[in-house]
């Protein structure tokens, strides 16, 4: 059992207030962020930073995304309980935990073996049980498709056609697209078989590697 005390819950409530002020309006998303014990994802040395609105290193050169980014992408996905969601880039598992709190059925894929193994072991200890996959998520997971929602949590050079192909009718894909330094957040909705694209602000993610991502690390 992880220690989730009064102080940590207080810090988490303050984080939720900050996200609201930054423009996150979806109460379900804010509630979900208010429930996931983000401090449990941090090494002891970094514990005091757990409820800052910042990304942090989690080992293997990777990061746990900034809470605002997690909230923003989650909000844009318009998750309904029971939605089947594919997440590309499991990382620490924090985003997957937020999606599970929103009532989604989550399939998450990670390309780094050590991270995959760590998170597959760790996340269920917090009570969060997505389906874990190891491999190149830039190709999606065709065997489990279609998905109501797809979220990419690494910066892509293009929108992989594999992912739009694996969206169900009415489905939504949220993906940061750009160069290695910064990416524009892109949302794609599949309606009557057509892909409708909306764009938002810039973000900075680690690169999406793989066949339909960046070819070299
Ligand atoms: N969602 C994560 C969280 O909540 O902590 C943050 C993800 S981190 C910003 C991006 C992750 O994408 C890294 O763990 C990286 O190894 C992974 N990644 C990069 N390319 C990938 C690919 N082709 N397939 C699956 N995962 C990939």
mmCIF file of N, CA and C and ligand atoms in Angstrom, residues 58 62-65 70 87-96 109-112 115 135-138 153-154 205-210, ligand 1:
data_model
loop_
_atom_site.group_PDB
_atom_site.id
_atom_site.type_symbol
_atom_site.label_atom_id
_atom_site.label_comp_id
_atom_site.label_asym_id
_atom_site.label_seq_id
_atom_site.Cartn_x
_atom_site.Cartn_y
_atom_site.Cartn_z
ATOM 1 N N UNK A 58 12.235 9.885 -15.367
ATOM 2 C CA UNK A 58 11.820 8.641 -14.703
ATOM 3 C C UNK A 58 12.788 7.501 -14.991
ATOM 4 N N UNK A 62 13.759 8.868 -20.041
ATOM 5 C CA UNK A 62 12.358 9.196 -20.318
ATOM 6 C C UNK A 62 11.756 10.043 -19.205
ATOM 7 N N UNK A 63 10.539 10.546 -19.457
ATOM 8 C CA UNK A 63 9.925 11.477 -18.516
ATOM 9 C C UNK A 63 8.499 11.073 -18.174
ATOM 10 N N UNK A 64 8.050 11.491 -16.989
ATOM 11 C CA UNK A 64 6.622 11.449 -16.653
ATOM 12 C C UNK A 64 6.094 12.801 -17.131
ATOM 13 N N UNK A 65 5.028 12.788 -17.925
ATOM 14 C CA UNK A 65 4.545 14.026 -18.540
ATOM 15 C C UNK A 65 4.072 15.030 -17.484
ATOM 16 N N UNK A 70 -1.022 16.032 -19.451
ATOM 17 C CA UNK A 70 -1.868 14.842 -19.245
ATOM 18 C C UNK A 70 -3.343 15.255 -19.214
ATOM 19 N N UNK A 87 -3.023 3.729 -25.632
ATOM 20 C CA UNK A 87 -2.000 4.728 -25.306
ATOM 21 C C UNK A 87 -0.656 4.276 -25.864
ATOM 22 N N UNK A 88 -0.014 5.171 -26.648
ATOM 23 C CA UNK A 88 1.329 4.878 -27.164
ATOM 24 C C UNK A 88 2.330 5.600 -26.271
ATOM 25 N N UNK A 89 3.181 4.856 -25.579
ATOM 26 C CA UNK A 89 4.170 5.454 -24.672
ATOM 27 C C UNK A 89 3.720 5.318 -23.229
ATOM 28 N N UNK A 90 3.814 4.105 -22.695
ATOM 29 C CA UNK A 90 3.361 3.839 -21.316
ATOM 30 C C UNK A 90 4.136 4.684 -20.303
ATOM 31 N N UNK A 91 5.472 4.762 -20.522
ATOM 32 C CA UNK A 91 6.334 5.510 -19.609
ATOM 33 C C UNK A 91 6.123 5.066 -18.175
ATOM 34 N N UNK A 92 5.854 6.021 -17.295
ATOM 35 C CA UNK A 92 5.663 5.725 -15.872
ATOM 36 C C UNK A 92 4.327 5.053 -15.578
ATOM 37 N N UNK A 93 3.359 5.204 -16.501
ATOM 38 C CA UNK A 93 2.018 4.677 -16.266
ATOM 39 C C UNK A 93 1.062 5.725 -15.695
ATOM 40 N N UNK A 94 1.562 6.949 -15.480
ATOM 41 C CA UNK A 94 0.709 7.981 -14.865
ATOM 42 C C UNK A 94 -0.495 8.330 -15.758
ATOM 43 N N UNK A 95 -0.231 8.551 -17.044
ATOM 44 C CA UNK A 95 -1.343 8.878 -17.952
ATOM 45 C C UNK A 95 -2.348 7.718 -18.017
ATOM 46 N N UNK A 96 -1.829 6.500 -18.039
ATOM 47 C CA UNK A 96 -2.719 5.329 -18.077
ATOM 48 C C UNK A 96 -3.603 5.304 -16.828
ATOM 49 N N UNK A 109 1.164 0.700 -24.726
ATOM 50 C CA UNK A 109 2.347 0.058 -25.330
ATOM 51 C C UNK A 109 3.585 0.918 -25.132
ATOM 52 N N UNK A 110 4.702 0.245 -24.784
ATOM 53 C CA UNK A 110 5.971 0.931 -24.516
ATOM 54 C C UNK A 110 7.077 0.250 -25.310
ATOM 55 N N UNK A 111 8.000 1.089 -25.840
ATOM 56 C CA UNK A 111 9.053 0.597 -26.727
ATOM 57 C C UNK A 111 10.334 0.268 -25.974
ATOM 58 N N UNK A 112 10.463 0.760 -24.741
ATOM 59 C CA UNK A 112 11.687 0.496 -23.964
ATOM 60 C C UNK A 112 11.420 -0.646 -23.001
ATOM 61 N N UNK A 115 11.503 -0.043 -19.119
ATOM 62 C CA UNK A 115 10.364 0.758 -18.645
ATOM 63 C C UNK A 115 9.080 -0.073 -18.659
ATOM 64 N N UNK A 135 6.547 -3.003 -27.449
ATOM 65 C CA UNK A 135 6.808 -2.978 -28.885
ATOM 66 C C UNK A 135 6.686 -1.584 -29.461
ATOM 67 N N UNK A 136 6.684 -1.527 -30.783
ATOM 68 C CA UNK A 136 6.631 -0.256 -31.512
ATOM 69 C C UNK A 136 5.185 0.206 -31.682
ATOM 70 N N UNK A 137 4.784 1.135 -30.821
ATOM 71 C CA UNK A 137 3.404 1.632 -30.841
ATOM 72 C C UNK A 137 3.113 2.568 -32.000
ATOM 73 N N UNK A 138 4.146 2.979 -32.763
ATOM 74 C CA UNK A 138 3.848 3.856 -33.913
ATOM 75 C C UNK A 138 3.008 3.082 -34.936
ATOM 76 N N UNK A 153 1.761 9.745 -26.525
ATOM 77 C CA UNK A 153 2.404 10.580 -25.500
ATOM 78 C C UNK A 153 3.899 10.762 -25.801
ATOM 79 N N UNK A 154 4.237 10.756 -27.093
ATOM 80 C CA UNK A 154 5.593 11.065 -27.550
ATOM 81 C C UNK A 154 5.434 11.853 -28.842
ATOM 82 N N UNK A 205 7.569 17.051 -26.303
ATOM 83 C CA UNK A 205 7.603 15.649 -25.865
ATOM 84 C C UNK A 205 8.928 15.012 -26.281
ATOM 85 N N UNK A 206 9.263 13.886 -25.640
ATOM 86 C CA UNK A 206 10.383 13.080 -26.142
ATOM 87 C C UNK A 206 9.900 12.440 -27.452
ATOM 88 N N UNK A 207 10.850 12.075 -28.327
ATOM 89 C CA UNK A 207 10.437 11.597 -29.664
ATOM 90 C C UNK A 207 9.717 10.249 -29.666
ATOM 91 N N UNK A 208 8.737 10.156 -30.568
ATOM 92 C CA UNK A 208 8.116 8.864 -30.869
ATOM 93 C C UNK A 208 9.060 8.141 -31.822
ATOM 94 N N UNK A 209 9.574 6.994 -31.381
ATOM 95 C CA UNK A 209 10.493 6.225 -32.224
ATOM 96 C C UNK A 209 9.699 5.202 -33.030
ATOM 97 N N UNK A 210 10.404 4.495 -33.912
ATOM 98 C CA UNK A 210 9.754 3.377 -34.593
ATOM 99 C C UNK A 210 9.461 3.624 -36.050
HETATM 100 N N1 LIG B 1 2.581 8.477 -20.811
HETATM 101 C C1 LIG B 1 3.791 8.539 -20.013
HETATM 102 C C2 LIG B 1 3.502 8.814 -18.566
HETATM 103 O O1 LIG B 1 2.351 9.020 -18.219
HETATM 104 O O2 LIG B 1 4.463 8.777 -17.801
HETATM 105 C C3 LIG B 1 4.796 9.527 -20.511
HETATM 106 C C4 LIG B 1 5.425 9.046 -21.723
HETATM 107 S S1 LIG B 1 7.003 9.660 -22.139
HETATM 108 C C5 LIG B 1 6.722 11.367 -22.373
HETATM 109 C C6 LIG B 1 7.071 8.972 -23.794
HETATM 110 C C7 LIG B 1 7.205 7.464 -23.834
HETATM 111 O O3 LIG B 1 7.015 7.013 -25.158
HETATM 112 C C8 LIG B 1 8.578 6.977 -23.416
HETATM 113 O O4 LIG B 1 8.461 6.082 -22.367
HETATM 114 C C9 LIG B 1 9.120 6.302 -24.672
HETATM 115 O O5 LIG B 1 9.949 5.201 -24.409
HETATM 116 C C10 LIG B 1 7.845 5.898 -25.356
HETATM 117 N N2 LIG B 1 7.949 5.646 -26.804
HETATM 118 C C11 LIG B 1 8.673 6.289 -27.736
HETATM 119 N N3 LIG B 1 8.462 5.745 -28.951
HETATM 120 C C12 LIG B 1 7.575 4.730 -28.779
HETATM 121 C C13 LIG B 1 6.960 3.777 -29.656
HETATM 122 N N4 LIG B 1 7.208 3.747 -30.965
HETATM 123 N N5 LIG B 1 6.101 2.880 -29.122
HETATM 124 C C14 LIG B 1 5.817 2.882 -27.790
HETATM 125 N N6 LIG B 1 6.379 3.753 -26.911
HETATM 126 C C15 LIG B 1 7.238 4.664 -27.400
#
